[in-house]
Amino acid sequence: MKIKYWLLGAALMGSGILSACRMGGNGTKIEVSSNRYEYKFSARYNSDITPGVEQYINEQIKPTSILNSQNHRVDLAVILADHTNFNIKSSPGRLDIEMNKKDNTGQSYTRVNNLCAGIRNFILSQPHEKH
């Protein structure tokens, strides 16, 4: 019986370690926080994939396009066509999105949450080695 608990504990620890490596072991770190008032998404990743992250975001918020600067730096308050509004701050290898929930509808919250989940999936699907 003790062996079963030990194996279960080892398996859980192993999956936690793998998850931590995936999220932060090679420079990639993604954090999401949400409370009654605000939603925050923060990502640090290989700066080589910054153009891909920008392209993904622009595809998701069409017809609005906010990330098209040559130096890949943005600090904006964004209002989309459906009145979803949020703040975005981006530089190579860094992205922060913040949304005030009281200034948005539930549908807007879902849209931003889905956008950030897609960004997370995009970042984690990319090679993590720094060049």
PDB file of C-alpha atoms in Angstrom, residues 8-111:
ATOM      1  CA  LEU A   8       1.577   8.427  -6.930  1.00  0.00           C
ATOM      2  CA  GLY A   9       3.578  11.111  -5.116  1.00  0.00           C
ATOM      3  CA  ALA A  10       6.577  10.603  -7.410  1.00  0.00           C
ATOM      4  CA  ALA A  11       4.355  10.819 -10.491  1.00  0.00           C
ATOM      5  CA  LEU A  12       2.740  14.038  -9.269  1.00  0.00           C
ATOM      6  CA  MET A  13       6.121  15.570  -8.437  1.00  0.00           C
ATOM      7  CA  GLY A  14       7.469  14.574 -11.838  1.00  0.00           C
ATOM      8  CA  SER A  15       4.570  16.135 -13.691  1.00  0.00           C
ATOM      9  CA  GLY A  16       4.954  19.311 -11.624  1.00  0.00           C
ATOM     10  CA  ILE A  17       8.654  19.525 -12.437  1.00  0.00           C
ATOM     11  CA  LEU A  18       8.011  18.999 -16.155  1.00  0.00           C
ATOM     12  CA  SER A  19       5.339  21.665 -16.070  1.00  0.00           C
ATOM     13  CA  ALA A  20       7.675  24.123 -14.338  1.00  0.00           C
ATOM     14  CA  CYS A  21      10.406  23.500 -16.905  1.00  0.00           C
ATOM     15  CA  ARG A  22       7.968  24.069 -19.704  1.00  0.00           C
ATOM     16  CA  MET A  23       6.736  27.300 -18.159  1.00  0.00           C
ATOM     17  CA  GLY A  24       9.950  28.754 -16.804  1.00  0.00           C
ATOM     18  CA  GLY A  25      12.984  26.512 -17.110  1.00  0.00           C
ATOM     19  CA  ASN A  26      14.275  28.010 -20.339  1.00  0.00           C
ATOM     20  CA  GLY A  27      13.274  31.622 -20.068  1.00  0.00           C
ATOM     21  CA  THR A  28       9.582  31.088 -20.752  1.00  0.00           C
ATOM     22  CA  LYS A  29       7.270  32.304 -18.021  1.00  0.00           C
ATOM     23  CA  ILE A  30       3.526  32.787 -18.309  1.00  0.00           C
ATOM     24  CA  GLU A  31       1.329  34.077 -15.511  1.00  0.00           C
ATOM     25  CA  VAL A  32      -2.404  34.691 -15.455  1.00  0.00           C
ATOM     26  CA  SER A  33      -4.299  36.270 -12.596  1.00  0.00           C
ATOM     27  CA  SER A  34      -7.921  37.181 -12.318  1.00  0.00           C
ATOM     28  CA  ASN A  35      -9.980  38.607  -9.530  1.00  0.00           C
ATOM     29  CA  ARG A  36     -13.263  40.411  -9.216  1.00  0.00           C
ATOM     30  CA  TYR A  37     -11.890  43.621 -10.703  1.00  0.00           C
ATOM     31  CA  GLU A  38      -9.183  42.759 -13.210  1.00  0.00           C
ATOM     32  CA  TYR A  39      -7.630  40.160 -15.472  1.00  0.00           C
ATOM     33  CA  LYS A  40      -3.861  40.099 -16.042  1.00  0.00           C
ATOM     34  CA  PHE A  41      -1.774  38.076 -18.463  1.00  0.00           C
ATOM     35  CA  SER A  42       2.008  38.266 -18.416  1.00  0.00           C
ATOM     36  CA  ALA A  43       4.411  36.347 -20.650  1.00  0.00           C
ATOM     37  CA  ARG A  44       8.187  36.244 -20.987  1.00  0.00           C
ATOM     38  CA  TYR A  45       9.518  34.191 -23.880  1.00  0.00           C
ATOM     39  CA  ASN A  46      12.249  33.829 -26.495  1.00  0.00           C
ATOM     40  CA  SER A  47      12.416  37.222 -28.214  1.00  0.00           C
ATOM     41  CA  ASP A  48      12.884  35.473 -31.581  1.00  0.00           C
ATOM     42  CA  ILE A  49       9.178  34.560 -31.614  1.00  0.00           C
ATOM     43  CA  THR A  50       7.962  38.123 -30.967  1.00  0.00           C
ATOM     44  CA  PRO A  51       6.852  38.683 -34.607  1.00  0.00           C
ATOM     45  CA  GLY A  52       4.804  35.463 -34.447  1.00  0.00           C
ATOM     46  CA  VAL A  53       3.150  36.519 -31.178  1.00  0.00           C
ATOM     47  CA  GLU A  54       2.315  39.914 -32.701  1.00  0.00           C
ATOM     48  CA  GLN A  55       0.871  38.299 -35.828  1.00  0.00           C
ATOM     49  CA  TYR A  56      -1.253  35.925 -33.718  1.00  0.00           C
ATOM     50  CA  ILE A  57      -2.683  38.812 -31.678  1.00  0.00           C
ATOM     51  CA  ASN A  58      -3.465  40.898 -34.760  1.00  0.00           C
ATOM     52  CA  GLU A  59      -5.231  37.923 -36.379  1.00  0.00           C
ATOM     53  CA  GLN A  60      -7.405  37.471 -33.292  1.00  0.00           C
ATOM     54  CA  ILE A  61      -8.466  41.111 -32.961  1.00  0.00           C
ATOM     55  CA  LYS A  62      -9.203  41.881 -36.627  1.00  0.00           C
ATOM     56  CA  PRO A  63     -10.038  44.369 -38.039  1.00  0.00           C
ATOM     57  CA  THR A  64      -7.976  46.169 -35.380  1.00  0.00           C
ATOM     58  CA  SER A  65      -4.212  45.918 -35.763  1.00  0.00           C
ATOM     59  CA  ILE A  66      -2.099  47.115 -32.869  1.00  0.00           C
ATOM     60  CA  LEU A  67       1.221  45.310 -33.101  1.00  0.00           C
ATOM     61  CA  ASN A  68       2.969  46.362 -36.266  1.00  0.00           C
ATOM     62  CA  SER A  69       5.810  48.558 -35.117  1.00  0.00           C
ATOM     63  CA  GLN A  70       9.309  48.063 -36.454  1.00  0.00           C
ATOM     64  CA  ASN A  71      10.865  48.007 -32.992  1.00  0.00           C
ATOM     65  CA  HIS A  72       8.202  45.642 -31.561  1.00  0.00           C
ATOM     66  CA  ARG A  73       7.408  47.981 -28.657  1.00  0.00           C
ATOM     67  CA  VAL A  74       3.861  48.967 -27.744  1.00  0.00           C
ATOM     68  CA  ASP A  75       2.187  50.497 -24.691  1.00  0.00           C
ATOM     69  CA  LEU A  76      -1.464  51.118 -25.561  1.00  0.00           C
ATOM     70  CA  ALA A  77      -5.004  51.298 -24.283  1.00  0.00           C
ATOM     71  CA  VAL A  78      -6.950  49.265 -26.858  1.00  0.00           C
ATOM     72  CA  ILE A  79     -10.651  49.498 -27.709  1.00  0.00           C
ATOM     73  CA  LEU A  80     -11.878  46.890 -30.185  1.00  0.00           C
ATOM     74  CA  ALA A  81     -14.861  47.194 -32.524  1.00  0.00           C
ATOM     75  CA  ASP A  82     -17.082  45.295 -30.046  1.00  0.00           C
ATOM     76  CA  HIS A  83     -16.063  47.770 -27.271  1.00  0.00           C
ATOM     77  CA  THR A  84     -13.751  45.276 -25.572  1.00  0.00           C
ATOM     78  CA  ASN A  85     -11.038  47.361 -23.947  1.00  0.00           C
ATOM     79  CA  PHE A  86      -7.728  46.410 -22.394  1.00  0.00           C
ATOM     80  CA  ASN A  87      -4.171  47.642 -21.972  1.00  0.00           C
ATOM     81  CA  ILE A  88      -1.293  45.983 -23.759  1.00  0.00           C
ATOM     82  CA  LYS A  89       2.406  46.474 -23.235  1.00  0.00           C
ATOM     83  CA  SER A  90       4.789  44.593 -25.483  1.00  0.00           C
ATOM     84  CA  SER A  91       8.495  44.496 -26.244  1.00  0.00           C
ATOM     85  CA  PRO A  92      10.679  41.727 -27.694  1.00  0.00           C
ATOM     86  CA  GLY A  93      10.163  38.652 -25.512  1.00  0.00           C
ATOM     87  CA  ARG A  94       7.639  40.339 -23.198  1.00  0.00           C
ATOM     88  CA  LEU A  95       3.892  40.791 -23.246  1.00  0.00           C
ATOM     89  CA  ASP A  96       1.522  42.145 -20.605  1.00  0.00           C
ATOM     90  CA  ILE A  97      -2.240  42.436 -21.049  1.00  0.00           C
ATOM     91  CA  GLU A  98      -4.500  43.925 -18.382  1.00  0.00           C
ATOM     92  CA  MET A  99      -8.254  44.305 -18.457  1.00  0.00           C
ATOM     93  CA  ASN A 100     -10.557  46.076 -16.017  1.00  0.00           C
ATOM     94  CA  LYS A 101     -13.553  43.761 -15.682  1.00  0.00           C
ATOM     95  CA  LYS A 102     -15.934  46.514 -14.588  1.00  0.00           C
ATOM     96  CA  ASP A 103     -15.288  48.376 -17.855  1.00  0.00           C
ATOM     97  CA  ASN A 104     -16.090  45.290 -19.954  1.00  0.00           C
ATOM     98  CA  THR A 105     -18.921  42.838 -20.519  1.00  0.00           C
ATOM     99  CA  GLY A 106     -18.735  39.137 -19.748  1.00  0.00           C
ATOM    100  CA  GLN A 107     -18.413  38.533 -23.477  1.00  0.00           C
ATOM    101  CA  SER A 108     -15.423  40.909 -23.611  1.00  0.00           C
ATOM    102  CA  TYR A 109     -13.809  39.118 -20.681  1.00  0.00           C
ATOM    103  CA  THR A 110     -14.256  35.794 -22.477  1.00  0.00           C
ATOM    104  CA  ARG A 111     -12.741  37.250 -25.637  1.00  0.00           C
TER     105      ARG A 111
END
